[in-house]
Amino acid sequence: MDKYKAKWASGELSCVSVFHKFVVIASTRDMARKVFNSPAYVRPCVVDVATKLLRPQNWVFLDGKAHVDYRKGLNGLFTRQALEIYLPGQEEVYDKYFAMFVELSQKTHGGKPFPYMPMFRELMCAVSCRTFVGHYLSDSSFKKIADDYYMITAALDLVNFPWILPFTRPWYGKKAADMVLDLFSQCAAKSKVRMAAGGEITCIMDGWIKSMQDCEKYRQKIAKGLPVDASEKPTHMLREFSDFEISMTIFTFLFASQDATSSASTWLFQLMADRPEILDKVREENMAVRNGDRDARFTMDMLENMPYTRAVIKETLRYRPPVIMVPYMVKKSFPVTDTYTAPKGSMIIPCCYPALHDPEVYPQPDSFDPDRWITGTAEAASKNWLVFGTGPHYCLGQTYATMNLMAMIGKASLMLNWDHHVTPLSEDIKVFATIFPQDDCPLVFSERPQ
């Protein structure tokens, strides 16, 4: 991480060369925001092999009006009403994995510290898959995706071969991506049948497919000249998407969430263990919104009335941002400043970490202080809040991500006790697509008494 910080400190713009790519690094808040907000000149690219893994026709690679229109058709999947539908499935996963954490600590490892970062990756993959595709996938498929997703992450490293050659990281990543796309395609076929039969929406895939089917029913009525009330017209008219098209889009949701939430959850459990006074406040607030019943199930009303827990999540995302930079491809000569124009075909990377650690905006930026979001001025610093990006490609699921992390740590605070085995590497950061503690967060979990 020190090398990244040194590069950011070298100036608002710097450069490196990676294989055949000339890479410009935009380090300051204003430079980063300029890149994020310049769709006429740049488009998200991740790395060269990304289009091969996600597929070149994937919606995330659309540009201009096509991207805007596609995105509008997805907005309804992240409304407050929609997010509440997904809560039971998420809580079901947390119940299972929290019990698993205790068993791992107490039985498998005899109460001794064990690195939990891989388990947090598996947990967040299971939560994401349950939210995205519901019960159309088995628990064993969730684990297969979580295990193999390491290969997808490794394939998308910036320092990689730009071609898919046998037995290289991109090759293994492509095989893993193909497996996920195939599984999600199967889920789409099942969801279509279930939604057509009047099934209840339980996940994002259901909600999107139900919207497609409603739009098709509306079109058929119009085509037949049947009377249709204005209230029957869907808010956004969708075409019918193939199983594979649906799979590609759901895969991008997993792509956007898996590494980021794995990082956030790992740091969150570590930070809470190391700061018991903050965990106590989270626990107290979560018991209060449940009216003293720790077994009360998640509701959106509950999550929306936890200002301190929300502050803890926002501070975690600021202090240890899961996304430290976002690669973009320059589509045409881009006048980044009055004195520098990025050439067409180059890569330009807006960086988020420096803006989130700006001492002029966040006093003592290297201190973890949730109160800055309650009594401080952090909420007013919207231009520095680049955790979810900004501009036309900002994260569609930012409310979902925040609420999900709030639900996770809130429930954990009531159901679990955990201790962190601090090592000399605990606060050192390693970069693997996102950021993790160098020691992978050794913890010991136990069940919290009633």
Coordinates of C-alpha atoms in Angstrom, one line a residue:
M1 CA 0.0 0.0 0.0
D2 CA 2.9 2.3 0.7
K3 CA 3.8 2.3 -3.1
Y4 CA 0.3 3.5 -3.9
K5 CA 0.4 6.2 -1.3
A6 CA 3.8 7.4 -2.7
K7 CA 2.4 7.6 -6.2
W8 CA -0.7 9.6 -5.1
A9 CA 1.6 11.9 -3.1
S10 CA 3.7 12.6 -6.2
G11 CA 1.2 15.0 -7.8
E12 CA -2.4 15.3 -9.0
L13 CA -1.4 13.4 -12.1
S14 CA 1.3 10.8 -12.5
C15 CA 1.9 7.8 -14.9
V16 CA 3.1 4.3 -15.1
S17 CA 3.4 1.8 -17.9
V18 CA 1.8 -1.7 -17.6
F19 CA 2.7 -4.0 -20.5
H20 CA 1.5 -2.2 -23.6
K21 CA -0.6 0.3 -21.7
F22 CA 0.2 3.9 -20.8
V23 CA -1.6 4.5 -17.5
V24 CA -2.4 8.0 -16.1
I25 CA -3.2 8.2 -12.4
A26 CA -5.5 10.9 -11.2
S27 CA -4.8 11.3 -7.5
T28 CA -6.6 14.3 -6.1
R29 CA -10.3 14.6 -5.5
D30 CA -10.9 17.1 -8.2
M31 CA -8.9 15.2 -10.8
A32 CA -10.7 12.0 -9.9
R33 CA -14.1 13.7 -10.1
K34 CA -13.2 15.1 -13.5
V35 CA -12.5 11.7 -14.9
F36 CA -15.7 10.2 -13.3
N37 CA -17.7 13.0 -14.8
S38 CA -16.3 13.0 -18.3
P39 CA -18.2 10.2 -20.2
A40 CA -17.6 12.0 -23.5
Y41 CA -13.9 11.2 -23.1
V42 CA -13.7 8.0 -21.0
R43 CA -15.5 4.8 -20.4
P44 CA -15.0 2.2 -17.6
C45 CA -12.6 -0.6 -18.7
V46 CA -11.3 -2.4 -15.6
V47 CA -8.6 -4.2 -17.6
D48 CA -8.2 -5.7 -21.1
V49 CA -9.5 -9.2 -20.2
A50 CA -12.6 -7.8 -18.4
T51 CA -14.6 -7.7 -21.6
K52 CA -13.7 -11.4 -22.2
L53 CA -14.8 -12.4 -18.7
L54 CA -17.9 -10.2 -18.4
R55 CA -18.5 -10.4 -22.2
P56 CA -18.1 -7.4 -24.6
Q57 CA -21.9 -7.0 -25.0
N58 CA -22.4 -6.6 -21.2
W59 CA -24.3 -3.5 -20.2
V60 CA -21.5 -2.1 -18.1
F61 CA -19.5 -1.5 -21.3
L62 CA -22.4 0.5 -22.9
D63 CA -21.8 4.2 -23.4
G64 CA -23.9 7.3 -23.5
K65 CA -27.7 7.0 -24.0
A66 CA -27.6 3.2 -24.3
H67 CA -26.0 3.0 -20.9
V68 CA -28.4 5.5 -19.4
D69 CA -31.5 3.7 -20.8
Y70 CA -30.3 0.3 -19.6
R71 CA -29.5 1.6 -16.2
K72 CA -33.0 3.1 -15.9
G73 CA -34.5 -0.4 -16.3
L74 CA -32.5 -1.5 -13.3
N75 CA -33.2 1.3 -10.9
G76 CA -36.4 -0.3 -9.7
L77 CA -34.5 -3.3 -8.3
F78 CA -32.9 -1.0 -5.6
T79 CA -35.8 1.0 -4.3
R80 CA -36.7 0.9 -0.7
Q81 CA -39.6 -1.4 -1.4
A82 CA -37.4 -3.8 -3.3
L83 CA -34.6 -3.8 -0.7
E84 CA -37.1 -4.9 2.0
I85 CA -38.1 -7.9 -0.1
Y86 CA -34.5 -9.1 -0.1
L87 CA -34.0 -8.9 3.7
P88 CA -35.4 -12.3 4.7
G89 CA -33.0 -14.1 2.4
Q90 CA -30.1 -12.1 3.6
E91 CA -30.9 -12.8 7.3
E92 CA -31.2 -16.5 6.5
V93 CA -27.6 -16.5 5.2
Y94 CA -26.4 -14.6 8.3
D95 CA -28.0 -17.0 10.6
K96 CA -26.3 -19.9 8.9
Y97 CA -22.8 -18.4 8.7
F98 CA -22.8 -16.9 12.2
A99 CA -23.4 -20.4 13.6
M100 CA -20.7 -21.7 11.3
F101 CA -18.2 -19.0 12.6
V102 CA -18.8 -20.1 16.1
E103 CA -18.4 -23.8 15.2
L104 CA -15.2 -23.1 13.3
S105 CA -13.7 -21.2 16.3
Q106 CA -14.8 -23.4 19.1
K107 CA -14.8 -26.9 17.6
T108 CA -12.6 -26.9 14.5
H109 CA -9.9 -24.6 15.9
G110 CA -10.3 -25.2 19.6
G111 CA -10.8 -21.6 20.6
K112 CA -7.6 -20.5 18.9
P113 CA -7.4 -17.5 16.5
F114 CA -8.1 -18.3 12.8
P115 CA -7.8 -16.0 9.8
Y116 CA -11.4 -15.2 8.9
M117 CA -11.0 -13.2 5.7
P118 CA -11.7 -16.2 3.4
M119 CA -14.8 -16.9 5.5
F120 CA -16.0 -13.4 5.1
R121 CA -15.5 -13.6 1.3
E122 CA -17.7 -16.8 1.3
L123 CA -20.3 -15.1 3.5
M124 CA -20.6 -12.1 1.4
C125 CA -20.7 -14.2 -1.8
A126 CA -23.6 -16.2 -0.3
V127 CA -25.5 -13.1 0.8
S128 CA -25.0 -11.5 -2.6
C129 CA -26.1 -14.6 -4.5
R130 CA -29.2 -15.0 -2.2
T131 CA -30.1 -11.4 -2.9
F132 CA -29.4 -11.6 -6.6
V133 CA -30.8 -15.1 -7.5
G134 CA -32.7 -16.2 -4.4
H135 CA -33.1 -20.0 -3.9
Y136 CA -32.5 -20.9 -7.5
L137 CA -28.9 -21.8 -6.5
S138 CA -28.0 -24.4 -3.9
D139 CA -25.7 -23.7 -1.0
S140 CA -23.0 -25.8 -2.6
S141 CA -23.2 -23.6 -5.7
F142 CA -22.7 -20.5 -3.6
K143 CA -19.6 -22.0 -2.1
K144 CA -18.3 -23.1 -5.5
I145 CA -18.7 -19.5 -6.8
A146 CA -17.1 -18.0 -3.7
D147 CA -14.1 -20.4 -4.0
D148 CA -13.6 -19.9 -7.7
Y149 CA -14.2 -16.1 -7.6
Y150 CA -10.6 -15.8 -6.4
M151 CA -9.5 -16.7 -9.9
I152 CA -11.8 -14.0 -11.4
T153 CA -10.3 -11.4 -9.1
A154 CA -6.8 -12.6 -9.9
A155 CA -7.5 -12.5 -13.6
L156 CA -8.6 -8.8 -13.4
D157 CA -5.4 -7.6 -11.7
L158 CA -3.9 -4.6 -13.6
V159 CA -0.5 -6.3 -13.9
N160 CA -1.5 -9.3 -16.0
F161 CA -1.2 -10.6 -19.5
P162 CA -3.7 -8.8 -21.7
W163 CA -4.5 -12.0 -23.5
I164 CA -6.1 -15.3 -22.3
L165 CA -3.3 -17.9 -22.6
P166 CA -3.7 -21.4 -21.3
F167 CA -2.9 -21.9 -17.6
T168 CA -2.4 -18.1 -16.9
R169 CA -4.5 -16.2 -14.4
P170 CA -6.8 -14.8 -17.1
W171 CA -7.4 -18.3 -18.4
Y172 CA -8.4 -19.6 -15.0
G173 CA -10.5 -16.5 -14.5
K174 CA -12.3 -17.0 -17.8
K175 CA -13.2 -20.6 -16.8
A176 CA -14.6 -19.4 -13.5
A177 CA -16.6 -16.6 -15.1
D178 CA -18.0 -19.1 -17.6
M179 CA -19.1 -21.3 -14.7
V180 CA -20.9 -18.4 -13.0
L181 CA -22.6 -17.2 -16.2
D182 CA -23.9 -20.7 -16.8
L183 CA -25.3 -21.1 -13.3
F184 CA -26.9 -17.7 -13.4
S185 CA -28.4 -18.5 -16.9
Q186 CA -30.0 -21.6 -15.3
C187 CA -31.4 -19.4 -12.5
A188 CA -32.9 -17.0 -15.1
A189 CA -34.8 -19.9 -16.8
K190 CA -36.2 -21.1 -13.5
S191 CA -37.2 -17.6 -12.4
K192 CA -39.0 -17.0 -15.7
V193 CA -41.1 -20.1 -15.2
R194 CA -41.9 -19.2 -11.6
M195 CA -42.7 -15.6 -12.2
A196 CA -45.0 -16.5 -15.1
A197 CA -46.8 -18.8 -12.8
G198 CA -47.5 -16.0 -10.4
G199 CA -44.7 -16.7 -7.9
E200 CA -43.7 -14.2 -5.2
I201 CA -40.6 -12.0 -5.8
T202 CA -37.8 -13.0 -3.4
C203 CA -34.7 -11.7 -5.2
I204 CA -33.4 -9.2 -7.7
M205 CA -33.6 -11.6 -10.6
D206 CA -37.3 -12.3 -9.8
G207 CA -38.1 -8.6 -9.7
W208 CA -36.4 -7.8 -13.0
I209 CA -38.0 -10.7 -14.8
K210 CA -41.4 -9.9 -13.4
S211 CA -41.0 -6.3 -14.7
M212 CA -40.1 -7.8 -18.2
Q213 CA -43.2 -10.0 -18.1
D214 CA -45.5 -7.1 -17.0
C215 CA -44.1 -5.0 -19.9
E216 CA -44.8 -7.8 -22.4
K217 CA -48.4 -8.2 -21.1
Y218 CA -48.9 -4.5 -21.5
R219 CA -47.5 -4.5 -25.1
Q220 CA -49.8 -7.5 -26.0
K221 CA -52.8 -5.6 -24.8
I222 CA -51.9 -2.6 -26.8
A223 CA -51.2 -4.7 -29.9
K224 CA -54.7 -6.4 -29.6
G225 CA -56.4 -3.0 -29.2
L226 CA -57.7 -3.8 -25.7
P227 CA -58.6 -1.0 -23.4
V228 CA -55.7 -0.2 -21.1
D229 CA -55.8 2.2 -18.1
A230 CA -53.0 4.7 -18.0
S231 CA -52.1 3.3 -14.5
E232 CA -51.3 -0.1 -16.1
K233 CA -48.4 1.3 -18.1
P234 CA -45.0 0.2 -16.5
T235 CA -42.8 3.0 -15.3
H236 CA -40.0 1.9 -17.6
M237 CA -40.7 -0.2 -20.6
L238 CA -38.4 -3.2 -20.8
R239 CA -37.8 -5.7 -23.6
E240 CA -37.6 -9.4 -22.9
F241 CA -34.0 -10.3 -22.2
S242 CA -32.5 -13.8 -22.8
D243 CA -31.4 -16.0 -20.0
F244 CA -27.8 -15.3 -20.9
E245 CA -28.4 -11.5 -21.0
I246 CA -30.0 -11.6 -17.6
S247 CA -27.0 -13.8 -16.4
M248 CA -24.5 -11.2 -17.7
T249 CA -26.2 -8.4 -15.8
I250 CA -26.5 -10.3 -12.5
F251 CA -22.9 -11.3 -12.9
T252 CA -22.0 -7.6 -13.0
F253 CA -23.8 -7.1 -9.7
L254 CA -21.7 -9.9 -8.2
F255 CA -18.6 -8.4 -9.8
A256 CA -19.3 -5.0 -8.2
S257 CA -20.1 -6.4 -4.8
Q258 CA -18.0 -9.5 -4.1
D259 CA -14.5 -8.0 -3.5
A260 CA -15.7 -4.7 -2.1
T261 CA -18.1 -6.2 0.5
S262 CA -15.5 -8.9 1.4
S263 CA -13.0 -6.1 2.2
A264 CA -15.6 -4.0 4.1
S265 CA -16.8 -6.9 6.3
T266 CA -13.3 -8.0 7.1
W267 CA -12.2 -4.6 8.3
L268 CA -15.6 -4.1 10.1
F269 CA -15.2 -7.2 12.3
Q270 CA -11.6 -6.3 13.0
L271 CA -12.3 -2.6 13.8
M272 CA -15.2 -3.5 16.1
A273 CA -13.1 -6.1 18.0
D274 CA -10.3 -3.6 18.5
R275 CA -12.8 -0.9 19.7
P276 CA -15.2 -2.5 22.1
E277 CA -16.6 0.8 23.2
I278 CA -17.8 1.4 19.6
L279 CA -19.2 -2.1 19.4
D280 CA -21.1 -1.6 22.6
K281 CA -22.8 1.4 21.1
V282 CA -23.7 -0.6 18.0
R283 CA -25.1 -3.4 20.2
E284 CA -27.1 -1.0 22.3
E285 CA -28.7 0.7 19.3
N286 CA -29.5 -2.6 17.6
M287 CA -31.2 -3.9 20.8
A288 CA -33.2 -0.6 21.1
V289 CA -34.6 -0.7 17.5
R290 CA -35.7 -4.3 18.2
N291 CA -37.5 -3.2 21.4
G292 CA -35.3 -5.5 23.4
D293 CA -36.0 -8.6 21.3
R294 CA -32.6 -9.6 19.8
D295 CA -34.4 -12.2 17.6
A296 CA -36.6 -9.6 15.9
R297 CA -36.1 -10.0 12.1
F298 CA -34.7 -7.2 9.8
T299 CA -37.0 -4.5 8.5
M300 CA -36.2 -1.4 6.5
D301 CA -37.7 0.7 9.3
M302 CA -35.3 -0.8 11.7
L303 CA -32.3 -0.2 9.5
E304 CA -33.3 3.4 8.8
N305 CA -33.4 4.1 12.5
M306 CA -29.8 3.2 13.3
P307 CA -27.8 6.4 12.9
Y308 CA -24.9 5.2 14.9
T309 CA -24.6 1.9 13.1
R310 CA -24.8 3.7 9.8
A311 CA -22.0 6.1 11.0
V312 CA -19.8 3.1 11.8
I313 CA -20.4 1.7 8.3
K314 CA -19.7 5.0 6.6
E315 CA -16.5 5.5 8.7
T316 CA -15.3 2.0 7.8
L317 CA -15.8 2.7 4.1
R318 CA -14.0 6.0 4.5
Y319 CA -11.1 4.7 6.7
R320 CA -10.6 1.5 4.7
P321 CA -12.3 2.2 1.3
P322 CA -12.9 -1.1 -0.6
V323 CA -12.4 0.6 -4.0
I324 CA -9.2 2.6 -4.1
M325 CA -9.2 3.3 -7.8
V326 CA -11.3 2.7 -10.9
P327 CA -9.7 2.2 -14.3
Y328 CA -11.1 4.1 -17.3
M329 CA -10.2 3.9 -21.0
V330 CA -9.7 7.2 -22.9
K331 CA -12.0 7.1 -26.0
K332 CA -10.6 10.2 -27.5
S333 CA -7.9 12.8 -26.6
F334 CA -8.9 14.0 -23.2
P335 CA -7.8 17.5 -22.0
V336 CA -7.4 16.6 -18.4
T337 CA -5.8 19.9 -17.5
D338 CA -4.8 23.0 -19.4
T339 CA -1.3 21.6 -19.8
Y340 CA -1.9 17.9 -20.3
T341 CA -4.1 15.8 -22.7
A342 CA -4.4 12.1 -22.2
P343 CA -4.0 10.3 -25.5
K344 CA -6.7 8.1 -27.0
G345 CA -6.2 4.5 -26.0
S346 CA -4.5 5.2 -22.8
M347 CA -5.8 4.2 -19.4
I348 CA -6.7 6.8 -16.8
I349 CA -7.3 5.8 -13.2
P350 CA -9.2 8.1 -10.8
C351 CA -8.2 7.3 -7.2
C352 CA -10.7 7.4 -4.3
Y353 CA -8.4 6.8 -1.3
P354 CA -6.7 10.3 -1.2
A355 CA -10.1 12.1 -1.2
L356 CA -11.3 10.0 1.7
H357 CA -8.2 10.7 3.7
D358 CA -8.0 14.4 3.1
P359 CA -7.1 16.0 6.4
E360 CA -8.7 19.3 5.4
V361 CA -12.1 17.5 5.0
Y362 CA -11.7 14.7 7.5
P363 CA -9.6 15.8 10.5
Q364 CA -7.2 13.1 11.7
P365 CA -8.1 11.0 8.7
D366 CA -6.1 8.0 9.9
S367 CA -8.2 7.7 13.0
F368 CA -11.4 5.7 13.0
D369 CA -14.1 8.0 14.3
P370 CA -17.8 7.3 13.6
D371 CA -18.8 10.4 15.4
R372 CA -17.5 12.5 12.6
W373 CA -20.7 11.4 10.7
I374 CA -23.0 12.5 13.5
T375 CA -21.5 15.5 15.2
G376 CA -18.8 16.4 12.8
T377 CA -18.8 17.8 9.2
A378 CA -18.2 14.6 7.3
E379 CA -21.7 14.4 5.9
A380 CA -21.3 17.8 4.3
A381 CA -18.2 16.7 2.4
S382 CA -20.1 15.1 -0.5
K383 CA -17.5 15.9 -3.1
N384 CA -14.9 13.8 -1.2
W385 CA -17.3 10.8 -0.7
L386 CA -16.0 8.8 -3.6
V387 CA -16.6 5.3 -2.0
F388 CA -19.2 4.5 -4.7
G389 CA -17.8 6.7 -7.4
T390 CA -19.7 9.6 -9.0
G391 CA -21.0 10.6 -12.4
P392 CA -23.0 8.4 -14.8
H393 CA -21.4 5.1 -13.7
Y394 CA -21.8 5.6 -9.9
C395 CA -22.6 2.4 -8.0
L396 CA -26.2 1.5 -8.6
G397 CA -26.3 -0.6 -5.4
Q398 CA -24.8 1.9 -2.9
T399 CA -27.9 2.0 -0.6
Y400 CA -28.1 -1.8 -0.7
A401 CA -24.4 -2.2 0.2
T402 CA -24.7 0.2 3.1
M403 CA -27.9 -1.3 4.5
N404 CA -26.5 -4.9 4.0
L405 CA -23.4 -4.1 6.1
M406 CA -25.5 -2.4 8.7
A407 CA -27.7 -5.5 9.0
M408 CA -24.7 -7.8 9.2
I409 CA -22.8 -6.0 11.9
G410 CA -26.0 -5.2 13.8
K411 CA -27.1 -8.8 14.0
A412 CA -23.5 -10.0 14.7
S413 CA -23.3 -7.5 17.7
L414 CA -26.3 -9.2 19.3
M415 CA -25.6 -12.8 18.4
L416 CA -21.8 -13.1 18.7
N417 CA -18.8 -12.2 20.7
W418 CA -15.5 -12.1 18.9
D419 CA -11.9 -11.4 19.8
H420 CA -9.2 -10.2 17.4
H421 CA -5.7 -11.6 17.7
V422 CA -3.7 -8.6 16.9
T423 CA -0.4 -9.2 15.0
P424 CA 2.3 -6.8 13.7
L425 CA 0.5 -7.1 10.3
S426 CA -3.0 -6.4 11.4
E427 CA -3.0 -2.7 10.4
D428 CA -0.8 -3.3 7.3
I429 CA -2.8 -3.3 4.1
K430 CA -2.4 -5.7 1.2
V431 CA -4.0 -4.9 -2.2
F432 CA -5.9 -7.7 -4.0
A433 CA -8.4 -5.9 -6.2
T434 CA -9.5 -4.3 -2.9
I435 CA -7.7 -4.0 0.4
F436 CA -7.4 -6.5 3.3
P437 CA -5.3 -6.7 6.5
Q438 CA -2.0 -8.4 5.8
D439 CA -2.7 -11.2 8.3
D440 CA -6.3 -11.9 7.0
C441 CA -7.9 -10.9 10.3
P442 CA -7.4 -13.8 12.9
L443 CA -10.5 -13.9 15.1
V444 CA -12.1 -16.2 17.7
F445 CA -16.0 -16.2 17.7
S446 CA -18.3 -17.4 20.4
E447 CA -22.0 -17.4 20.9
R448 CA -23.3 -14.4 22.8
P449 CA -25.6 -15.4 25.7
Q450 CA -29.1 -14.1 25.8

